[in-house]
Coordinates of C-alpha atoms in Angstrom, one line a residue:
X8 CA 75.9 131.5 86.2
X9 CA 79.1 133.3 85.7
X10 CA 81.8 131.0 83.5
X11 CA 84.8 129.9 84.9
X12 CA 87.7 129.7 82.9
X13 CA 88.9 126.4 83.4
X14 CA 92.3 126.4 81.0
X15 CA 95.2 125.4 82.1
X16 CA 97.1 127.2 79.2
X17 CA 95.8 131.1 80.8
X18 CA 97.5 130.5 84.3
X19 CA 95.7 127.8 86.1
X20 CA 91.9 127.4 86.9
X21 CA 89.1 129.3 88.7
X22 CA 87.2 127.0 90.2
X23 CA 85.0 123.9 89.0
X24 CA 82.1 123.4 88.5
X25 CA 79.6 121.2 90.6
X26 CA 78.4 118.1 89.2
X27 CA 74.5 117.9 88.7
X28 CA 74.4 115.2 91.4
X29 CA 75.4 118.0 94.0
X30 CA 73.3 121.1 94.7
X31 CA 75.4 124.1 95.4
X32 CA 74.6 125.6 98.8
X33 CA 73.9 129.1 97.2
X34 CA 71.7 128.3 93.9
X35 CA 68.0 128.4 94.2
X36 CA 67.4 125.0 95.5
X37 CA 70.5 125.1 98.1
X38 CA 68.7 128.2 99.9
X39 CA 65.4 126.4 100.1
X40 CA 67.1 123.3 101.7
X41 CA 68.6 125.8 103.6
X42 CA 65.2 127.2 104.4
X43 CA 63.9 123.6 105.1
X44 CA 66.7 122.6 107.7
X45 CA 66.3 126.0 109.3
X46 CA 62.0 124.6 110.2
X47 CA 63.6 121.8 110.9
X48 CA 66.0 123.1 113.4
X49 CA 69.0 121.0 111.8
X50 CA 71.2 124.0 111.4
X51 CA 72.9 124.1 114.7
X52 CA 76.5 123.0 113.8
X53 CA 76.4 125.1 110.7
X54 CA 76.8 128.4 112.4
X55 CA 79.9 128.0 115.0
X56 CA 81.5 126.0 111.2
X57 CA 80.3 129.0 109.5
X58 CA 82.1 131.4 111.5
X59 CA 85.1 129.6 111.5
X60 CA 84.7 129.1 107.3
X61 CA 88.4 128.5 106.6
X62 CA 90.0 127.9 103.0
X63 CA 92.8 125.8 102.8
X64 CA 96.2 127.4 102.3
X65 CA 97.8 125.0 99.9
X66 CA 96.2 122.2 97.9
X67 CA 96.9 119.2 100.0
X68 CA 96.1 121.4 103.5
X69 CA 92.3 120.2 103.3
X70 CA 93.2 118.1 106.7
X71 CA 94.5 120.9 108.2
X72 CA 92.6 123.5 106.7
X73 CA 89.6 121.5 107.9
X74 CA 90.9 120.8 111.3
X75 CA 91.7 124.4 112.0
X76 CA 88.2 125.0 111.4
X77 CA 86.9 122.5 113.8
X78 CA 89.3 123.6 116.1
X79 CA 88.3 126.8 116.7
X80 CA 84.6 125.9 116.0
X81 CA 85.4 124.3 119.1
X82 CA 87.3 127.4 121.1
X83 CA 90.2 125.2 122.4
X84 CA 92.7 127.6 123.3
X85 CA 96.0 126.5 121.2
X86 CA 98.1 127.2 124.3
X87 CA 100.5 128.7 121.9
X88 CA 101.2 132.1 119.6
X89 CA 99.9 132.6 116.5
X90 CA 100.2 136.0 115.7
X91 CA 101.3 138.2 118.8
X92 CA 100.0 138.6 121.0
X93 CA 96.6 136.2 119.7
X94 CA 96.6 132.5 120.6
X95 CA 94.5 130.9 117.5
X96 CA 94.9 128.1 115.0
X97 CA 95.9 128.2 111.4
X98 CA 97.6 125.5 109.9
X99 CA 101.4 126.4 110.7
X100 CA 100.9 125.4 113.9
X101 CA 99.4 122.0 113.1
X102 CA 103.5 120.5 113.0
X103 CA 103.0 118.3 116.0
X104 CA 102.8 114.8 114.0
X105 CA 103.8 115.1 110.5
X106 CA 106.5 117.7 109.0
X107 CA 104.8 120.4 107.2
X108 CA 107.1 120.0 103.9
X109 CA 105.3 116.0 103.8
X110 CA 101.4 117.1 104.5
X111 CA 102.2 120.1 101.4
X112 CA 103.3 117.0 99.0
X113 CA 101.3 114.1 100.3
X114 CA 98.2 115.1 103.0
X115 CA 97.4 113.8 105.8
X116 CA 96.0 110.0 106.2
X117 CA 93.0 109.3 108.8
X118 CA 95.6 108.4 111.5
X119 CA 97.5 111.5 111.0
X120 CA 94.3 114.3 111.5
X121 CA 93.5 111.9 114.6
X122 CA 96.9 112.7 116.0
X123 CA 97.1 116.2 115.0
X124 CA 93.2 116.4 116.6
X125 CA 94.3 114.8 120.0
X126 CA 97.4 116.2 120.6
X127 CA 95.7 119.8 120.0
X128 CA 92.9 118.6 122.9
X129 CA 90.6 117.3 120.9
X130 CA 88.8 113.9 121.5
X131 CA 88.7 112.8 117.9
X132 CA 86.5 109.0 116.9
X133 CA 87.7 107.6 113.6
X134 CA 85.4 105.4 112.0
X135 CA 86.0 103.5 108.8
X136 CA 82.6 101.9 106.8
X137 CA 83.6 98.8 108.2
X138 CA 83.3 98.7 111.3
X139 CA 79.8 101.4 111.2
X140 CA 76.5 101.5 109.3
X141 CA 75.1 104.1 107.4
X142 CA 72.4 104.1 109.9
X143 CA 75.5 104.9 112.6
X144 CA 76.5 107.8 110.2
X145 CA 73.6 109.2 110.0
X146 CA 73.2 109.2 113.6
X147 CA 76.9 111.1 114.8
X148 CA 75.3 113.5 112.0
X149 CA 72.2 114.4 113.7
X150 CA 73.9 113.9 117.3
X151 CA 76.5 116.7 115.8
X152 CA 73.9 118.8 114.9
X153 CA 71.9 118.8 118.0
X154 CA 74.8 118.9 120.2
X155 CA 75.5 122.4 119.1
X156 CA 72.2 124.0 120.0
X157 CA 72.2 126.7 121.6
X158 CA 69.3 126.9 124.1
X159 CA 71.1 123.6 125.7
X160 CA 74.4 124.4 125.5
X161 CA 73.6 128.3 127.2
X162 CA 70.7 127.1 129.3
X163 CA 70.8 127.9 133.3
X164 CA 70.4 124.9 134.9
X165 CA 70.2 126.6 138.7
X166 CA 66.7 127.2 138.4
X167 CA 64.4 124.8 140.3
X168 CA 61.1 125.2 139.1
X169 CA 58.8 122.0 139.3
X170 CA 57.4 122.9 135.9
X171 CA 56.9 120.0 133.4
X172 CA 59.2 123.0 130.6
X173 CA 62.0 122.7 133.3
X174 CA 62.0 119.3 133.9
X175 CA 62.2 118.6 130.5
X176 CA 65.1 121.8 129.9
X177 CA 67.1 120.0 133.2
X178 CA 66.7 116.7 131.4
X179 CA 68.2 118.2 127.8
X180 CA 70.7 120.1 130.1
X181 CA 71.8 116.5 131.7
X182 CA 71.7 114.9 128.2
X183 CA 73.8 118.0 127.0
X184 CA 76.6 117.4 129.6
X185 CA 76.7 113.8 128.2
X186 CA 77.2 115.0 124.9
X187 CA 79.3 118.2 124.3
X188 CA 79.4 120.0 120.9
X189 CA 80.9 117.9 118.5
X190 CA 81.5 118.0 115.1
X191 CA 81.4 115.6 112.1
X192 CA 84.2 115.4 109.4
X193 CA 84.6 113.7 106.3
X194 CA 87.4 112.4 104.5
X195 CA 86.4 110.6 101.5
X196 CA 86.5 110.2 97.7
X197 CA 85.9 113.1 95.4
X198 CA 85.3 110.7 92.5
X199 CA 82.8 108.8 94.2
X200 CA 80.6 112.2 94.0
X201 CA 81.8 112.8 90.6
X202 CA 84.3 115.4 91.3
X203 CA 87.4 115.6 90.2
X204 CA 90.6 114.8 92.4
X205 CA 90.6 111.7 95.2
X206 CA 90.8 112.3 98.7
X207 CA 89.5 115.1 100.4
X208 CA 88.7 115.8 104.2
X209 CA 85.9 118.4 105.1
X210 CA 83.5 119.1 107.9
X211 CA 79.7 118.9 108.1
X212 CA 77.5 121.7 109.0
X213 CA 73.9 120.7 108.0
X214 CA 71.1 118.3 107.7
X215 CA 68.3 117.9 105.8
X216 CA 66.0 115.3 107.5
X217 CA 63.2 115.4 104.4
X218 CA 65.5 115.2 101.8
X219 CA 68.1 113.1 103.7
X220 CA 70.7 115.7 102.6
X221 CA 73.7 117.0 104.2
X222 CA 75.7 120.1 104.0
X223 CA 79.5 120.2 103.2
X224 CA 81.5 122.7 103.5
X225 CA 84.3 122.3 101.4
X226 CA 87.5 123.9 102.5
X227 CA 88.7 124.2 98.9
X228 CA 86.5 126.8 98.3
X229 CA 89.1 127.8 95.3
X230 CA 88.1 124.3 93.5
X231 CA 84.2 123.8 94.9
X232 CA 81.6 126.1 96.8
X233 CA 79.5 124.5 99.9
X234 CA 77.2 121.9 98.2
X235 CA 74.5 119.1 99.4
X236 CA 74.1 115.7 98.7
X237 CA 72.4 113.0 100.2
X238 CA 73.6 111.3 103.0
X239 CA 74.0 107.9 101.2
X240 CA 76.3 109.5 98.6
X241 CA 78.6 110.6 101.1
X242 CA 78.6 107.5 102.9
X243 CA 79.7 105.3 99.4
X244 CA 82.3 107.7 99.5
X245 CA 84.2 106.7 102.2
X246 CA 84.4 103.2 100.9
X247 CA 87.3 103.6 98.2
X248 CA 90.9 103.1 99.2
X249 CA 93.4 105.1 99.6
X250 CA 96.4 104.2 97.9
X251 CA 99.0 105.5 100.3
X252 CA 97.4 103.2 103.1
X253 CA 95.4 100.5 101.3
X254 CA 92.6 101.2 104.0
X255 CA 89.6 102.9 102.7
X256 CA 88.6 106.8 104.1
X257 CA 86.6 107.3 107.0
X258 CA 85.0 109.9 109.1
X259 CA 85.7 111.5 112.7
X260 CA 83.6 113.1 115.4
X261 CA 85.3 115.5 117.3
X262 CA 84.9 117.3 120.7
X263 CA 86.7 119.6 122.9
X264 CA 88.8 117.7 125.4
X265 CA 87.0 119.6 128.6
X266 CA 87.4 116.7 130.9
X267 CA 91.1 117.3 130.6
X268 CA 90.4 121.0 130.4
X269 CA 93.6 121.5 128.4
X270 CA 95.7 119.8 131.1
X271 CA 96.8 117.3 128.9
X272 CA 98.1 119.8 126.1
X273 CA 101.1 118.7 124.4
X274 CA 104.6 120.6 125.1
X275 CA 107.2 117.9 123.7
X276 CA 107.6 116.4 120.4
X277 CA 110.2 114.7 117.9
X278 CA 112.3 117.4 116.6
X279 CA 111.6 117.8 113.5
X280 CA 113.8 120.4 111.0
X281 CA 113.8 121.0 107.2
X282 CA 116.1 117.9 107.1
X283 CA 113.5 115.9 109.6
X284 CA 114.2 112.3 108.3
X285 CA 118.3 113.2 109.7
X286 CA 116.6 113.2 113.3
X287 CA 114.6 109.9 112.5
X288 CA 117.6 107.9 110.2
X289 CA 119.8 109.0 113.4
X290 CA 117.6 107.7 116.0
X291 CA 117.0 104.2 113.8
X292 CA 121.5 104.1 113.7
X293 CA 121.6 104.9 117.3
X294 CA 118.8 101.9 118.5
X295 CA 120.3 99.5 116.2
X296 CA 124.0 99.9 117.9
X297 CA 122.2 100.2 120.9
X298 CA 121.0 96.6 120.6
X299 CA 124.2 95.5 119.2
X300 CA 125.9 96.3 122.4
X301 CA 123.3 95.3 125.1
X302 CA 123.1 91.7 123.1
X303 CA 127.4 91.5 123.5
X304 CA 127.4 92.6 126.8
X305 CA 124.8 90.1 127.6
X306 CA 126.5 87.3 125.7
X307 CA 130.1 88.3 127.5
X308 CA 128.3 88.6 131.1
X309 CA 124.9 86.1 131.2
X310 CA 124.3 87.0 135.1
X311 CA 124.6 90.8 134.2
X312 CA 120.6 92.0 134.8
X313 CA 119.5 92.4 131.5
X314 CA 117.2 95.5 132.4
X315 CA 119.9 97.5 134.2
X316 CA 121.9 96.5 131.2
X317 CA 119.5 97.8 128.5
X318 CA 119.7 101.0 130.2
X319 CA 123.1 101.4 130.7
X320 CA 123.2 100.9 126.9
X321 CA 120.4 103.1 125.8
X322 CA 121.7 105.9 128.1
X323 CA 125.4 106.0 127.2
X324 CA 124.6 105.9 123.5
X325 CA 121.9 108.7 123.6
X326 CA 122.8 110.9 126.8
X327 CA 124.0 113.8 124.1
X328 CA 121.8 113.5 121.8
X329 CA 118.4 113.2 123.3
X330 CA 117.7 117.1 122.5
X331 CA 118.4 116.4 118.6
X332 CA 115.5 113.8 119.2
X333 CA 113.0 115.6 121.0
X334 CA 112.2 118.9 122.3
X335 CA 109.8 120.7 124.4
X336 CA 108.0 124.1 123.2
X337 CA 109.2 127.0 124.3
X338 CA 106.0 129.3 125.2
X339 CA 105.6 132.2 128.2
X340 CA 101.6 130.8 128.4
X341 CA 100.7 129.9 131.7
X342 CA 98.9 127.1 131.2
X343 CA 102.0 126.0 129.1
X344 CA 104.3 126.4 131.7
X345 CA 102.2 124.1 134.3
X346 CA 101.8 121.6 131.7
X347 CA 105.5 121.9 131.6
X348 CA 105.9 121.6 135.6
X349 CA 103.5 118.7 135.7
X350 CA 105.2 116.5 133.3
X351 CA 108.4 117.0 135.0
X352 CA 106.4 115.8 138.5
X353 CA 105.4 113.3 136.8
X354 CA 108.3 111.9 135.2
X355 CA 110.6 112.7 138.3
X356 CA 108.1 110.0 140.1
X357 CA 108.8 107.0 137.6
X358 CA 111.7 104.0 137.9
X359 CA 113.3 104.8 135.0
X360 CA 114.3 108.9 136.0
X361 CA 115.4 107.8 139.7
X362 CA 117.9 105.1 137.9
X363 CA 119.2 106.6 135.3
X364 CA 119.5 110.2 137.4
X365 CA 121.6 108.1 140.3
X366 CA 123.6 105.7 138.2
X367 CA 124.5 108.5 135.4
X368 CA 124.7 111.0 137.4
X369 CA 122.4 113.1 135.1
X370 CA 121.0 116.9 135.0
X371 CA 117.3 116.6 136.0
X372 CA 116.1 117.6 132.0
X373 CA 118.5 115.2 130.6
X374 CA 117.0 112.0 132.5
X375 CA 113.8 113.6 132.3
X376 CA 114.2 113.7 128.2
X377 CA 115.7 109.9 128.3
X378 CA 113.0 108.7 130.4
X379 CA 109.7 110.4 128.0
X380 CA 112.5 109.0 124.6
X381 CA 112.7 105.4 126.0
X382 CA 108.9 104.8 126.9
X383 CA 107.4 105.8 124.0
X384 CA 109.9 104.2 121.0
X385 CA 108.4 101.7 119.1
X386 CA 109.9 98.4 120.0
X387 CA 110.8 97.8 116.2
X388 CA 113.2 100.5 116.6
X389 CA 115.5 97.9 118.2
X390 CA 116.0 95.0 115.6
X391 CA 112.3 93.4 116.9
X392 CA 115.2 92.0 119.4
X393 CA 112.5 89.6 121.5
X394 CA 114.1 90.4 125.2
X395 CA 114.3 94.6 124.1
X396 CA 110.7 93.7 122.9
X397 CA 109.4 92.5 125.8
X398 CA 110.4 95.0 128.0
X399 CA 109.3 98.1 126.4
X400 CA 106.0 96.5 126.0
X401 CA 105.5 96.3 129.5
X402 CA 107.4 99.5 130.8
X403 CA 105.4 101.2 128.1
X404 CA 102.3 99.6 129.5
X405 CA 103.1 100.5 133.3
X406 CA 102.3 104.1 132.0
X407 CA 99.8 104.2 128.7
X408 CA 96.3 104.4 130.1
X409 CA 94.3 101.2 129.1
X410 CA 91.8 102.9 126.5
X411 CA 95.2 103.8 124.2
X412 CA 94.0 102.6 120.8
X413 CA 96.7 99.7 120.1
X414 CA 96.0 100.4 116.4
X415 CA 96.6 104.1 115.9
X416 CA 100.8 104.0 117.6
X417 CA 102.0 100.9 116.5
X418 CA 101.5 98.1 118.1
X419 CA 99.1 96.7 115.3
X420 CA 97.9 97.2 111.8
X421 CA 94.3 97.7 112.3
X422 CA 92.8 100.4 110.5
X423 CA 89.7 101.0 113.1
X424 CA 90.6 104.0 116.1
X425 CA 87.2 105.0 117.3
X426 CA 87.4 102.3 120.3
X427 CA 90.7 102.1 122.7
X428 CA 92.2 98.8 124.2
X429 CA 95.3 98.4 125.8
X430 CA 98.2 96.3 124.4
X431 CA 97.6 92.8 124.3
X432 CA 101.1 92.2 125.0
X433 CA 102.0 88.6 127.2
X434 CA 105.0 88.0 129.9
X435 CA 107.5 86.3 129.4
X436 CA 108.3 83.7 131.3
X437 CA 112.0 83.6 129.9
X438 CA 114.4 84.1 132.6
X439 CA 116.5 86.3 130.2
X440 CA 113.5 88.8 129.6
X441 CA 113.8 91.9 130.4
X442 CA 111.1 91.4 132.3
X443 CA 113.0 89.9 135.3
X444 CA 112.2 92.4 137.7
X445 CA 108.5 93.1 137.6
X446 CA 108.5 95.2 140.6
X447 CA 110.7 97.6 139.0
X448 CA 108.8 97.8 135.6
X449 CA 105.7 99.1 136.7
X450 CA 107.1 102.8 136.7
X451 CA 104.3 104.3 138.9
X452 CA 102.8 101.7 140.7
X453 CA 100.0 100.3 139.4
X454 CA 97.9 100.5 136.4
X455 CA 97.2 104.1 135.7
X456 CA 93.2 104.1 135.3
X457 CA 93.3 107.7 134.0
X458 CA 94.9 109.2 131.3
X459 CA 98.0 111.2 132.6
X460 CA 100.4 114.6 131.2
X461 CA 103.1 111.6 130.8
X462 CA 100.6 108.7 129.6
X463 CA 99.4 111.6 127.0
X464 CA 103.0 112.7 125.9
X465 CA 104.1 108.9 125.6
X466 CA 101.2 108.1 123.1
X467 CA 101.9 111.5 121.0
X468 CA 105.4 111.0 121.2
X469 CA 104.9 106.9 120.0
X470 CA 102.4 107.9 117.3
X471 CA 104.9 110.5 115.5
X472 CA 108.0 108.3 115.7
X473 CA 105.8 104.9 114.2
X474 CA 104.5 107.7 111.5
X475 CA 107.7 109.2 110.4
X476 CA 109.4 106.1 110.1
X477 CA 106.3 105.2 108.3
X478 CA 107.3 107.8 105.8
X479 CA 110.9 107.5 105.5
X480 CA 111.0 103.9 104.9
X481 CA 108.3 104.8 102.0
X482 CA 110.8 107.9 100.8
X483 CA 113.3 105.2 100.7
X484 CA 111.2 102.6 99.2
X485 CA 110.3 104.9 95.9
X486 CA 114.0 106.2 95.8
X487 CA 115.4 103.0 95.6
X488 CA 112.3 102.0 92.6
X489 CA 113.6 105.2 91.0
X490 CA 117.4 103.8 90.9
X491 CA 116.5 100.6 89.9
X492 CA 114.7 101.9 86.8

């Protein structure tokens, strides 16, 4: 084996090596477990992961470097340039929930890569040890695997031949429809299979059913080659936790959106700069005085209605500065642009547009921008003021499809995402809730049963602000620690 000079003092290091409890995918025994899964026909998910092999571009990228590679494992279509005039993904254009200058000195938490997945058209299931099995892990592993055969996934299903072969291709076809190509990733603990570092993320393209082994393809292929361990070893793995979110790691299956067939892409998010915490330490000065004013207007004037009030507030304070906030891509893509015209349709159909476009005598884009801003702040934003509360839960809930995972944008602080449920947020009876006119706070009538352009952009839009101000308040926390020492 060829050394690897491992000293810091000549420039660095060149790679590590392998712990004896891992079996590196190109020694001796890694091809013949290679070989095996190959009889075994477990090898499916390896090839669309192996022509996607990506290394990560900086050392904390492995969440992006690893969901780039799922990504286009996948062949969703990016809806946006990478290098002219090719649509693909690479990790600049993973921006849409955390600043790039934060993943480059922290990584990504669980949450994070689930945010970054879905709002790139993925359908991405987190699920922490907790709340799964090792039997259940084992399972999404297989199910990964199979899904990505190709005699199901290519096979004709207009012939119509009473043969007991076609029945049973028809039946694996059906079964196939029910369960696209997915993909399994891993984030877990690099100590726990005696590597060094902590938390990693990294896909899985392999499975050994004899030996009860796996195949990770590690997307720090400067640090560790492709390597198999046991499926049990992985699983203890996800157990430790992770300092920066006292929750323990996890692992994701993820699938291309094709229900949606890209319709719900995302085209708006927070604006976010070099100097992104401005746009977020703005915002948080801008709701505060915002609910400073609508509580002494309200105290000077009790029969005022309070939500007419609240929005008269929220739009005089923020009319100018909604495009600091947030901003919609610019693209010449097609299906950009229809997103684009669809979420305007959308929003021009809701309460909040028609009000604040007649009362404020607003441009179109500017209520448009107000409208998407207001329904998808986290209510904490104001002061947890109970009557503001209140009413964004419910006008938030007039639009947010029922499956949005309560969990993963804000509304809780439970660390599961793999199953949605819709706010369990309760009326008022109060008759100085904002809540006084329910007629005119269910936006588009109804409860939407089906996710939506605007139901889509609301969640992504919720999910970055609760995470940013997730991170400032913890930039602030250790700089204020750092002063006080």
């Amino acid at each position: 084996m060829q050394s690897k000079s491992n000293d810091s003092n000549s420039g660095g290091y060149y790679q590590r090596d392998l712990p004896k409890s891992l079996i590196a995918f190109s020694s001796m025994e890694g091809r013949e477990i290679f070989k095996e899964c190959l009889n075994e026909n477990n090898l499916h998910a390896f090839f669309p992961l192996i022509e996607q092999f990506h290394t990560q571009s900086e050392p904390a990228y492995c969440g992006l470097g690893t969901l780039v590679m799922v990504l286009n494992s996948l062949k969703i279509d990016p809806n946006r340039l990478w290098k002219y005039p090719w649509r693909w993904f690479s990790e600049e254009l993973l921006d849409c929930c955390v600043p790039l200058d934060i993943v480059k000195k922290e990584g990504l938490t669980l949450e994070q890569f689930q945010c970054l997945a879905r709002c790139n058209n993925a359908i991405c299931e987190l699920h922490r040890p907790q709340q799964s099995s090792l039997e259940e892990f084992r399972n999404a592993i297989k199910n990964s695997i199979k899904s990505n055969n190709p005699e199901i996934i290519f096979s004709d299903n207009s012939t119509n031949n009473n043969t007991t072969n076609t029945t049973n291709n028809n039946n694996q076809i059906e079964q196939q429809q029910q369960q696209p190509p997915s993909f399994v990733v891993v984030s877990y603990d690099r100590q726990s299979l005696e590597q060094t570092g902590s938390g990693h993320f990294s896909p899985i393209a392999a499975y050994n059913e004899k030996k009860d082994m796996v195949l990770v393809l590690d997307v720090a292929r400067f640090k560790y080659p492709p390597y198999w361990t046991t499926v049990e070893m992985l699983w203890k793995s996800l157990f430790p936790i992770d300092s920066s979110t006292g929750l323990s790691r996890g692992y994701f299956v993820l699938k291309k959106n094709n229900r949606l067939q890209s319709e719900l892409s995302i085209c708006c998010r927070v604006v976010m700069k070099e100097e992104w915490t401005l746009t977020i330490s703005n915002l948080l000065n801008t709701t505060l005085e915002i609910t400073k004013d609508f509580n002494e207007n309200k105290n000077l004037n009790e029969n005022l209605d309070n939500l007419e009030l609240f929005i008269s507030c929220f739009v005089k304070k923020l009319k100018d500065k909604v495009f600091t906030i947030i901003e919609l891509f610019s693209s010449d893509n097609d299906q950009h642009l229809k997103i684009v015209k669809e979420l305007e349709e959308e929003v021009k159909k809701h309460f909040l547009f028609k009000q604040m476009k007649e009362q404020f005598n607003l441009e179109d884009v500017n209520a448009a921008l107000l409208t998407i801003l207001l329904l998808s702040l986290p209510f904490y934003f104001f002061d947890n003021d109970p009557q503001i509360i209140e009413g964004l839960k419910e006008l938030q809930k007039g639009v947010i499809v029922n499956k949005r995972d309560s969990n993963n944008y804000g509304y809780g602080s439970g660390n599961s995402g793999n199953s949605g449920s819709s706010c369990s947020c309760k009326k008022s009876s109060s008759s100085s809730s904002l809540l006084s006119g329910k007629e005119k706070l269910c936006g588009i009538e109804g409860k939407l049963q089906q996710e939506t352009i605007l139901s889509s952009h609301i969640s992504h839009l919720y999910s970055q602000f609760s995470a940013l101000s997730d991170m400032m308040n913890k930039t602030n926390k250790a700089n204020h620690n750092n002063n006080c020492n």
